[in-house]
Short mmCIF file of N, CA and C in Angstrom, two decimals:
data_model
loop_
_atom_site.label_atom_id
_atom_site.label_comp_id
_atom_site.label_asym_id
_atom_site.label_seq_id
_atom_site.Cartn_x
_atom_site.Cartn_y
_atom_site.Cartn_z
N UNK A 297 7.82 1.38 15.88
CA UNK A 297 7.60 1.43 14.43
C UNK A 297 8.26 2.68 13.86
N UNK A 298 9.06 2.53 12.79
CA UNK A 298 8.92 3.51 12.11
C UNK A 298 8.51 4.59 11.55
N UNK A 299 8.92 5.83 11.78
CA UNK A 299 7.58 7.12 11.52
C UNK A 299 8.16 7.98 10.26
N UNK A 300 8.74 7.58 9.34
CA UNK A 300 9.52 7.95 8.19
C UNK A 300 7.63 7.59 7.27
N UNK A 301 7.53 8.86 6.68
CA UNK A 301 6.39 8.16 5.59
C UNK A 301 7.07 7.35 4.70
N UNK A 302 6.20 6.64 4.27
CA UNK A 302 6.58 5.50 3.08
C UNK A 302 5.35 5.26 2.59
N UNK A 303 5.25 5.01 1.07
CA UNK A 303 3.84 3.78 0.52
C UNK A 303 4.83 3.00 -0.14
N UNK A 304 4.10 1.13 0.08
CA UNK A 304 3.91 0.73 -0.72
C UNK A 304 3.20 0.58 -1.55
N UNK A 305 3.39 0.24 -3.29
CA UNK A 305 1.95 0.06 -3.75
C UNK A 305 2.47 -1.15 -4.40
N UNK A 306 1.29 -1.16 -4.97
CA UNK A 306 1.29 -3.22 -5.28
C UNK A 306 0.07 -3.00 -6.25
N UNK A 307 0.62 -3.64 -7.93
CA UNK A 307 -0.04 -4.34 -8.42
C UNK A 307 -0.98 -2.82 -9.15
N UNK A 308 0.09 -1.42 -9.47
CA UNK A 308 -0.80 -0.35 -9.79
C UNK A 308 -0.15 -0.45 -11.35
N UNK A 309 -1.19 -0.61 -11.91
CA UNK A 309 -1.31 -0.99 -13.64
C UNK A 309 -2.37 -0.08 -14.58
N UNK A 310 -2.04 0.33 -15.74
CA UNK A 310 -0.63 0.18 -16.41
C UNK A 310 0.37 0.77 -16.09
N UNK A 311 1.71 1.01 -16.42
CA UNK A 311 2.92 1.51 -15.73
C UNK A 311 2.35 2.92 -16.00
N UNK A 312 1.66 3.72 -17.10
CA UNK A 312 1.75 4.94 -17.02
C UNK A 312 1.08 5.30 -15.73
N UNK A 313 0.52 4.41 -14.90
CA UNK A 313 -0.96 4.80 -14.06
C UNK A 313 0.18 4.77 -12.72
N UNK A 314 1.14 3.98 -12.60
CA UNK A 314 1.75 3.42 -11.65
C UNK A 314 3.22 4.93 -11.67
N UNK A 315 3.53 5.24 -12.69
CA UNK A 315 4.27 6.26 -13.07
C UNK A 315 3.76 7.40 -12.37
N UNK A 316 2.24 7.85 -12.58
CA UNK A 316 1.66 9.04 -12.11
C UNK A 316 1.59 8.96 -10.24
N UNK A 317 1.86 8.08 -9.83
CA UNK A 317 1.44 7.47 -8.02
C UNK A 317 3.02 8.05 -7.83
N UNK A 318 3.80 7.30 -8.45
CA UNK A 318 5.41 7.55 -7.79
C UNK A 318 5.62 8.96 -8.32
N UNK A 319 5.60 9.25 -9.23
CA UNK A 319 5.73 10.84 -9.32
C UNK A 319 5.14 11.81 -8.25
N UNK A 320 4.06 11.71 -8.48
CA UNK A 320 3.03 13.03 -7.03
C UNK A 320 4.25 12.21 -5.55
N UNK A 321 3.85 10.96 -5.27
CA UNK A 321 4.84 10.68 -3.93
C UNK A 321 6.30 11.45 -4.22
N UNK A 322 7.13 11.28 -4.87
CA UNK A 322 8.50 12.07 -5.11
C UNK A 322 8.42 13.40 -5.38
N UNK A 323 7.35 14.14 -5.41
CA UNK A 323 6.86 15.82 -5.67
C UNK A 323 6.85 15.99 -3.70
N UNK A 324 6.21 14.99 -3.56
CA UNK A 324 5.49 15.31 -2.04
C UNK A 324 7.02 14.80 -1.17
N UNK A 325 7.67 14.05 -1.78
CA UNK A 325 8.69 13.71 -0.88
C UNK A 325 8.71 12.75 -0.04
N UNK A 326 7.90 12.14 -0.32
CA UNK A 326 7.14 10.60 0.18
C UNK A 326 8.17 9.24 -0.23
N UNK A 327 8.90 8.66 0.64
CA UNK A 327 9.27 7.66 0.32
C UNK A 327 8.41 6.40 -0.72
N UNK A 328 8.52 5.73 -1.50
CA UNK A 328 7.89 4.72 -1.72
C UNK A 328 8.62 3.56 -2.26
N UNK A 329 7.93 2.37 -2.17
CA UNK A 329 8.47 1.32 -3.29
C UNK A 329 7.41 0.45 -3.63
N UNK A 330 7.60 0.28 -4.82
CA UNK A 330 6.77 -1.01 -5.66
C UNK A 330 6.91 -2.26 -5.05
N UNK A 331 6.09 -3.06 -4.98
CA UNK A 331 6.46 -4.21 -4.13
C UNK A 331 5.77 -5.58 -5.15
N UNK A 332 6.92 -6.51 -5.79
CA UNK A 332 6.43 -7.31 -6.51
C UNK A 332 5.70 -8.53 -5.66
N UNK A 333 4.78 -9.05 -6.65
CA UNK A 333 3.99 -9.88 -6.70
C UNK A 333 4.62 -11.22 -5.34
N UNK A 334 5.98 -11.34 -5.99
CA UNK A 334 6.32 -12.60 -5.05
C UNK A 334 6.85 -12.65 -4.09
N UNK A 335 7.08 -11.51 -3.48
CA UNK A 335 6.64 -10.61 -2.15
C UNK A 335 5.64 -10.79 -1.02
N UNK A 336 4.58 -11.26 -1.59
CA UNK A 336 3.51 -11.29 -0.87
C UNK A 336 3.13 -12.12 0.42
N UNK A 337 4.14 -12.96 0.82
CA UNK A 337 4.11 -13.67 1.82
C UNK A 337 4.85 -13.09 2.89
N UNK A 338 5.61 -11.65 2.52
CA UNK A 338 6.13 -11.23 3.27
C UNK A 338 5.77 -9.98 4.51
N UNK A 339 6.28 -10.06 5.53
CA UNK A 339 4.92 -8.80 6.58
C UNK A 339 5.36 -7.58 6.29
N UNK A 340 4.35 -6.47 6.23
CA UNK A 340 4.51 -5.46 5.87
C UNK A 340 5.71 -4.79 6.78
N UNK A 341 6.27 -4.96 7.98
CA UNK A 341 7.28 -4.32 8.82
C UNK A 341 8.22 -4.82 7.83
N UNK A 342 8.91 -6.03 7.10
CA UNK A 342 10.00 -6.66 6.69
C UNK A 342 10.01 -5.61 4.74
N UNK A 343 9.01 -5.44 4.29
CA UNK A 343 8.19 -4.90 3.14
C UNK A 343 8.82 -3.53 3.57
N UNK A 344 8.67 -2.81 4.78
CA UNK A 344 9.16 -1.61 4.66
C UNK A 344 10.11 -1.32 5.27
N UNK A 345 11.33 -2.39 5.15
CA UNK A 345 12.61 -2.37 5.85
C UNK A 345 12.47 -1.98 7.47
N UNK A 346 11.37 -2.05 8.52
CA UNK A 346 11.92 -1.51 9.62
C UNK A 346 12.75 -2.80 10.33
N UNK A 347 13.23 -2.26 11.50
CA UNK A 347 14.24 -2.58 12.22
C UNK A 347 13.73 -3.64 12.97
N UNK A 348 14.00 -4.89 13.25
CA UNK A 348 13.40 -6.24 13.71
C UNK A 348 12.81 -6.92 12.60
N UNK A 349 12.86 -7.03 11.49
CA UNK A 349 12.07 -7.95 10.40
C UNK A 349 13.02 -8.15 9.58
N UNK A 350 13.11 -9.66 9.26
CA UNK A 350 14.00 -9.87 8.17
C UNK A 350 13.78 -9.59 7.04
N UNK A 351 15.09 -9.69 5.85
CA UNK A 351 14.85 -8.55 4.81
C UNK A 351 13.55 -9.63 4.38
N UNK A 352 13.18 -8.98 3.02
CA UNK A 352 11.81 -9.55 2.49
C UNK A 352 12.50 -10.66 1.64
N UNK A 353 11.72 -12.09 1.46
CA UNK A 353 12.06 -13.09 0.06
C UNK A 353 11.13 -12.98 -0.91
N UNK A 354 11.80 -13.83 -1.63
CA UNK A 354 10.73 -13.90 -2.85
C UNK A 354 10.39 -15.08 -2.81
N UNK A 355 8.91 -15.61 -2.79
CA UNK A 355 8.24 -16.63 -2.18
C UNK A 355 7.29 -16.90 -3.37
N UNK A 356 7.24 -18.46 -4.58
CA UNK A 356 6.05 -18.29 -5.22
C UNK A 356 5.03 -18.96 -4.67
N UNK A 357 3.86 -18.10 -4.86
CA UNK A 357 2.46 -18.64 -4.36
C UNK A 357 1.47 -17.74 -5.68
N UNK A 358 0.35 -17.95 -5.23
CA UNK A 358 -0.62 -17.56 -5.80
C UNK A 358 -0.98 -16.37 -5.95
N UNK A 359 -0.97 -15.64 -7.54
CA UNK A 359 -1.00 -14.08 -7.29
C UNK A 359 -2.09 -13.75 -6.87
N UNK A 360 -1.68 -12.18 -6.30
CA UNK A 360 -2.83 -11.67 -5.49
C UNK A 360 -3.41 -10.28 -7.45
N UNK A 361 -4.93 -10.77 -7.49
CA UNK A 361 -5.04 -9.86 -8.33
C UNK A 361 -5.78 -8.63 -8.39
N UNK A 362 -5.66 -8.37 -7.48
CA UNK A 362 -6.20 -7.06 -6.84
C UNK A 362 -4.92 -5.77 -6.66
N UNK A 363 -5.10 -4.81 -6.15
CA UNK A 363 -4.08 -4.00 -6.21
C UNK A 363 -4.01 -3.05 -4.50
N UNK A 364 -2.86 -2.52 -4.06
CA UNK A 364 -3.61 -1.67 -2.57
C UNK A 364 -2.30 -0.50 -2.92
N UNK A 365 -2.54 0.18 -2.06
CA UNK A 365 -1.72 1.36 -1.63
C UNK A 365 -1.51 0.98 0.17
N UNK A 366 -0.74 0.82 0.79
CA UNK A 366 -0.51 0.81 2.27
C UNK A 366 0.40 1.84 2.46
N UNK A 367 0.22 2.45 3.29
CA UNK A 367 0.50 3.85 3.84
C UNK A 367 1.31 3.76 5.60
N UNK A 368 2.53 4.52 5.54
CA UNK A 368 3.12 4.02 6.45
C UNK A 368 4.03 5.35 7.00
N UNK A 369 3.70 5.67 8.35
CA UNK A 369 4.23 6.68 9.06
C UNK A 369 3.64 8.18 9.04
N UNK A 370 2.42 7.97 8.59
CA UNK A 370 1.79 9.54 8.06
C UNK A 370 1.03 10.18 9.27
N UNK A 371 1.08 10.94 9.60
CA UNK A 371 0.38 12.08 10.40
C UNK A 371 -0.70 12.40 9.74
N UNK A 372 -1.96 12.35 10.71
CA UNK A 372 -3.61 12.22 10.13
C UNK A 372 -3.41 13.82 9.22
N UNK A 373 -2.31 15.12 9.25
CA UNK A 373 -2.73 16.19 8.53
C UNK A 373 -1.80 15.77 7.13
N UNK A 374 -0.54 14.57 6.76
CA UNK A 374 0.19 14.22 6.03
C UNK A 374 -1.02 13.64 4.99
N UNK A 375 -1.82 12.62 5.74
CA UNK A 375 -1.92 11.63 5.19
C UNK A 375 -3.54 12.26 4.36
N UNK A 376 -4.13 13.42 4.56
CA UNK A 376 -4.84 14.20 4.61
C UNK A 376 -4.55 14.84 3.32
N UNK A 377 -3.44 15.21 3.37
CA UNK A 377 -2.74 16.17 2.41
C UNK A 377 -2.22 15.18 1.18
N UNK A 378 -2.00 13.91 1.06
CA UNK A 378 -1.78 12.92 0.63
C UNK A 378 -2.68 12.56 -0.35
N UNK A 379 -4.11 12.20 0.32
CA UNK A 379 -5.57 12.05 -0.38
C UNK A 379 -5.72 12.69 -1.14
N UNK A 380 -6.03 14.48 -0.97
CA UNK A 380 -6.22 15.16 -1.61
C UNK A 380 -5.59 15.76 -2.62
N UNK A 381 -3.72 15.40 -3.15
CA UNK A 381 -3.21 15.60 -3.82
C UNK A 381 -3.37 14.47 -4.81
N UNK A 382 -3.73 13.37 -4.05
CA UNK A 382 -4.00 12.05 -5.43
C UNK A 382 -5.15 12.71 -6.49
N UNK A 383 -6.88 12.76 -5.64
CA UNK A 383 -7.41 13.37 -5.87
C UNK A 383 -7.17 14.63 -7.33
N UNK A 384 -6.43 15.77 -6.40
CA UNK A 384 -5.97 16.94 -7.82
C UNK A 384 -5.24 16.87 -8.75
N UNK A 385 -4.20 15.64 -8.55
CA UNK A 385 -3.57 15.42 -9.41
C UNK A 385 -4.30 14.11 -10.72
N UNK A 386 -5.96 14.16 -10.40
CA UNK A 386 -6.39 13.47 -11.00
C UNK A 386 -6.55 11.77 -11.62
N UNK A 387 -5.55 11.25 -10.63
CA UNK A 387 -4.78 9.80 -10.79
C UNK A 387 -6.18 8.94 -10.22
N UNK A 388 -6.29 7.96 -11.13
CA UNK A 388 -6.95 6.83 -10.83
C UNK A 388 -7.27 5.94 -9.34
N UNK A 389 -8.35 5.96 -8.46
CA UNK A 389 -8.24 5.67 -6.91
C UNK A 389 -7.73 4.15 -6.87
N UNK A 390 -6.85 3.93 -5.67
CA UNK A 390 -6.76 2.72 -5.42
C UNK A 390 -8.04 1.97 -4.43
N UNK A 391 -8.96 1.26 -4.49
CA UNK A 391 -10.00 1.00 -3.74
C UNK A 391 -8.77 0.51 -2.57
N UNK A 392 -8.18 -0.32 -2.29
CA UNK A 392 -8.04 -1.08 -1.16
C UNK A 392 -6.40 -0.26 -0.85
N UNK A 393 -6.75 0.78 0.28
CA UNK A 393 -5.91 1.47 0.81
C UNK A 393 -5.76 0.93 2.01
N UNK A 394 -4.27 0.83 3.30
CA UNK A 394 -4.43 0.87 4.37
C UNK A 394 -3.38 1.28 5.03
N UNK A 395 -3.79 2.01 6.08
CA UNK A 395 -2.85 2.71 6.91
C UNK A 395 -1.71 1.54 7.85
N UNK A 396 -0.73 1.21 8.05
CA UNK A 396 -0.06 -0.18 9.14
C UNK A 396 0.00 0.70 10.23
N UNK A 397 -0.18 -0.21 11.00
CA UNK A 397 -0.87 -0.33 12.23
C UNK A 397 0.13 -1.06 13.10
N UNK A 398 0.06 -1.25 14.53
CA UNK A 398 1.10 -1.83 15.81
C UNK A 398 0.41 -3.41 15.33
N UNK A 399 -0.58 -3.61 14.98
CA UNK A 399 -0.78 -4.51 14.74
C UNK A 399 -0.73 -5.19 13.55
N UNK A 400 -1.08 -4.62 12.36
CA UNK A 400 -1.11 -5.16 10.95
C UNK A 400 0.30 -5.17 9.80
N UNK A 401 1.08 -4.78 10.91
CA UNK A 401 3.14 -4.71 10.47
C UNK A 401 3.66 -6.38 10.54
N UNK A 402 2.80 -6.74 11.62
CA UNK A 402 3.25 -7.98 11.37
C UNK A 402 2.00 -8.90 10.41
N UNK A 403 1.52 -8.58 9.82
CA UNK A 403 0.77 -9.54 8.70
C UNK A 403 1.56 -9.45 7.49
N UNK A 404 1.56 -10.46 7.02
CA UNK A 404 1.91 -10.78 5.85
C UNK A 404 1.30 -10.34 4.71
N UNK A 405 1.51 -9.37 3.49
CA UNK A 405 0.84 -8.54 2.72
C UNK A 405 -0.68 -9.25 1.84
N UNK A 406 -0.60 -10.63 2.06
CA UNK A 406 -1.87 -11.24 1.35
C UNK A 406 -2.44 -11.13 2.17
N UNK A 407 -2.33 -11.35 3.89
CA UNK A 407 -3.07 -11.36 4.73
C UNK A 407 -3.68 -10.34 4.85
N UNK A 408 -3.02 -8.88 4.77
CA UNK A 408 -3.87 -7.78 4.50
C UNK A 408 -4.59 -7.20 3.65
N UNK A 409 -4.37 -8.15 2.26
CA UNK A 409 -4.75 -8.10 0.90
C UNK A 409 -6.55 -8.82 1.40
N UNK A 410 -6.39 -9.58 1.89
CA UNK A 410 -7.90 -10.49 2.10
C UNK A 410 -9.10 -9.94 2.83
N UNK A 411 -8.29 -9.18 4.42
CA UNK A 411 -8.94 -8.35 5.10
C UNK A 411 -9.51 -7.12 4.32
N UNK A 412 -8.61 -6.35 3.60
CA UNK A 412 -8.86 -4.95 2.83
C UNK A 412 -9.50 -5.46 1.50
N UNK A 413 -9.62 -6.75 0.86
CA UNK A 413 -10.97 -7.02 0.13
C UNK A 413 -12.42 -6.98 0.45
N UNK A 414 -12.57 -8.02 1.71
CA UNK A 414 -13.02 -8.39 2.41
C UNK A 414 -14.13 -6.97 2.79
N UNK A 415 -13.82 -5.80 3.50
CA UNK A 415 -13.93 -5.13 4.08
C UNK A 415 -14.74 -3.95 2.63
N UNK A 416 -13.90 -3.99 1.48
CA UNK A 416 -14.18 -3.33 0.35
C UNK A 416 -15.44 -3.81 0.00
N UNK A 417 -15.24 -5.33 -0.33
CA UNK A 417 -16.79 -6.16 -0.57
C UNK A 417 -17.76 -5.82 0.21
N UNK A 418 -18.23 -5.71 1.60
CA UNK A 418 -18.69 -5.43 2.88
C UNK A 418 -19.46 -3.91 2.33
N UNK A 419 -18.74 -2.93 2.17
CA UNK A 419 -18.89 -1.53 1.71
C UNK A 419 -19.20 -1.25 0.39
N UNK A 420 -19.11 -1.87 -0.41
CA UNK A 420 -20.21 -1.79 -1.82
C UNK A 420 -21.14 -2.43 -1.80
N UNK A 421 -21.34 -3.31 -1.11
CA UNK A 421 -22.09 -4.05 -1.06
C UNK A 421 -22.02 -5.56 -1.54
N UNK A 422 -20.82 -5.86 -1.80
CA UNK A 422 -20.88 -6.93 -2.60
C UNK A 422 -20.17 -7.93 -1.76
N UNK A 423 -20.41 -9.13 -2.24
CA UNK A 423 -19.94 -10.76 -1.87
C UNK A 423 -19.23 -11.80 -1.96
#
């Protein structure tokens, strides 16, 4: 896998809110890209260009209306330092964050969209 940091984010609205995420990442030096909607059938390894995944299509299906931040190549003191600059820089939290994984590179971004609901619901308590 790839160890270059990168986020994608997905679905961070309104643009001024989505403006303030890519800014602090380009302060920090953080690769990122926006990843549209019709995208979403595509696996997060292909999503963040690594090497063995074909490029990403654009696939229509059913939007996902939720929003995530996925986080990719960070060192637990990066990704640390990451939090806490969202945090000071006062920007709006994304609830459904996730780190990719040896395993979750190959899911397809709704697929991780369902799990990281799923899991959110679970932890507020809700259903």
């Amino acid at each position: 896998m790839n160890h270059t940091e990168h986020v994608l984010l997905f679905n961070l609205n309104p643009q001024d809110r989505l403006a303030g995420y890519t800014d602090l990442l380009s302060r920090l030096g953080i690769a990122w890209t926006v990843i549209d909607p019709s995208l979403c059938e595509n696996t997060l390894g292909s999503l963040l260009g690594l090497s063995g995944y074909p490029a990403p299509e654009q696939v229509s299906s059913d939007p996902l209306p939720g929003e995530m931040l996925i986080l990719s190549g960070f060192s637990d003191l990066r990704l640390d330092t990451l939090l806490k600059s969202i945090r000071k820089a006062c920007l709006q939290p994304v609830a459904l964050k996730a780190v990719v994984t040896q395993t979750n590179v190959n899911w397809p971004l709704k697929t991780l969209y369902g799990h990281l609901l799923l899991e959110h619901m679970q932890m507020t308590g809700r259903s």
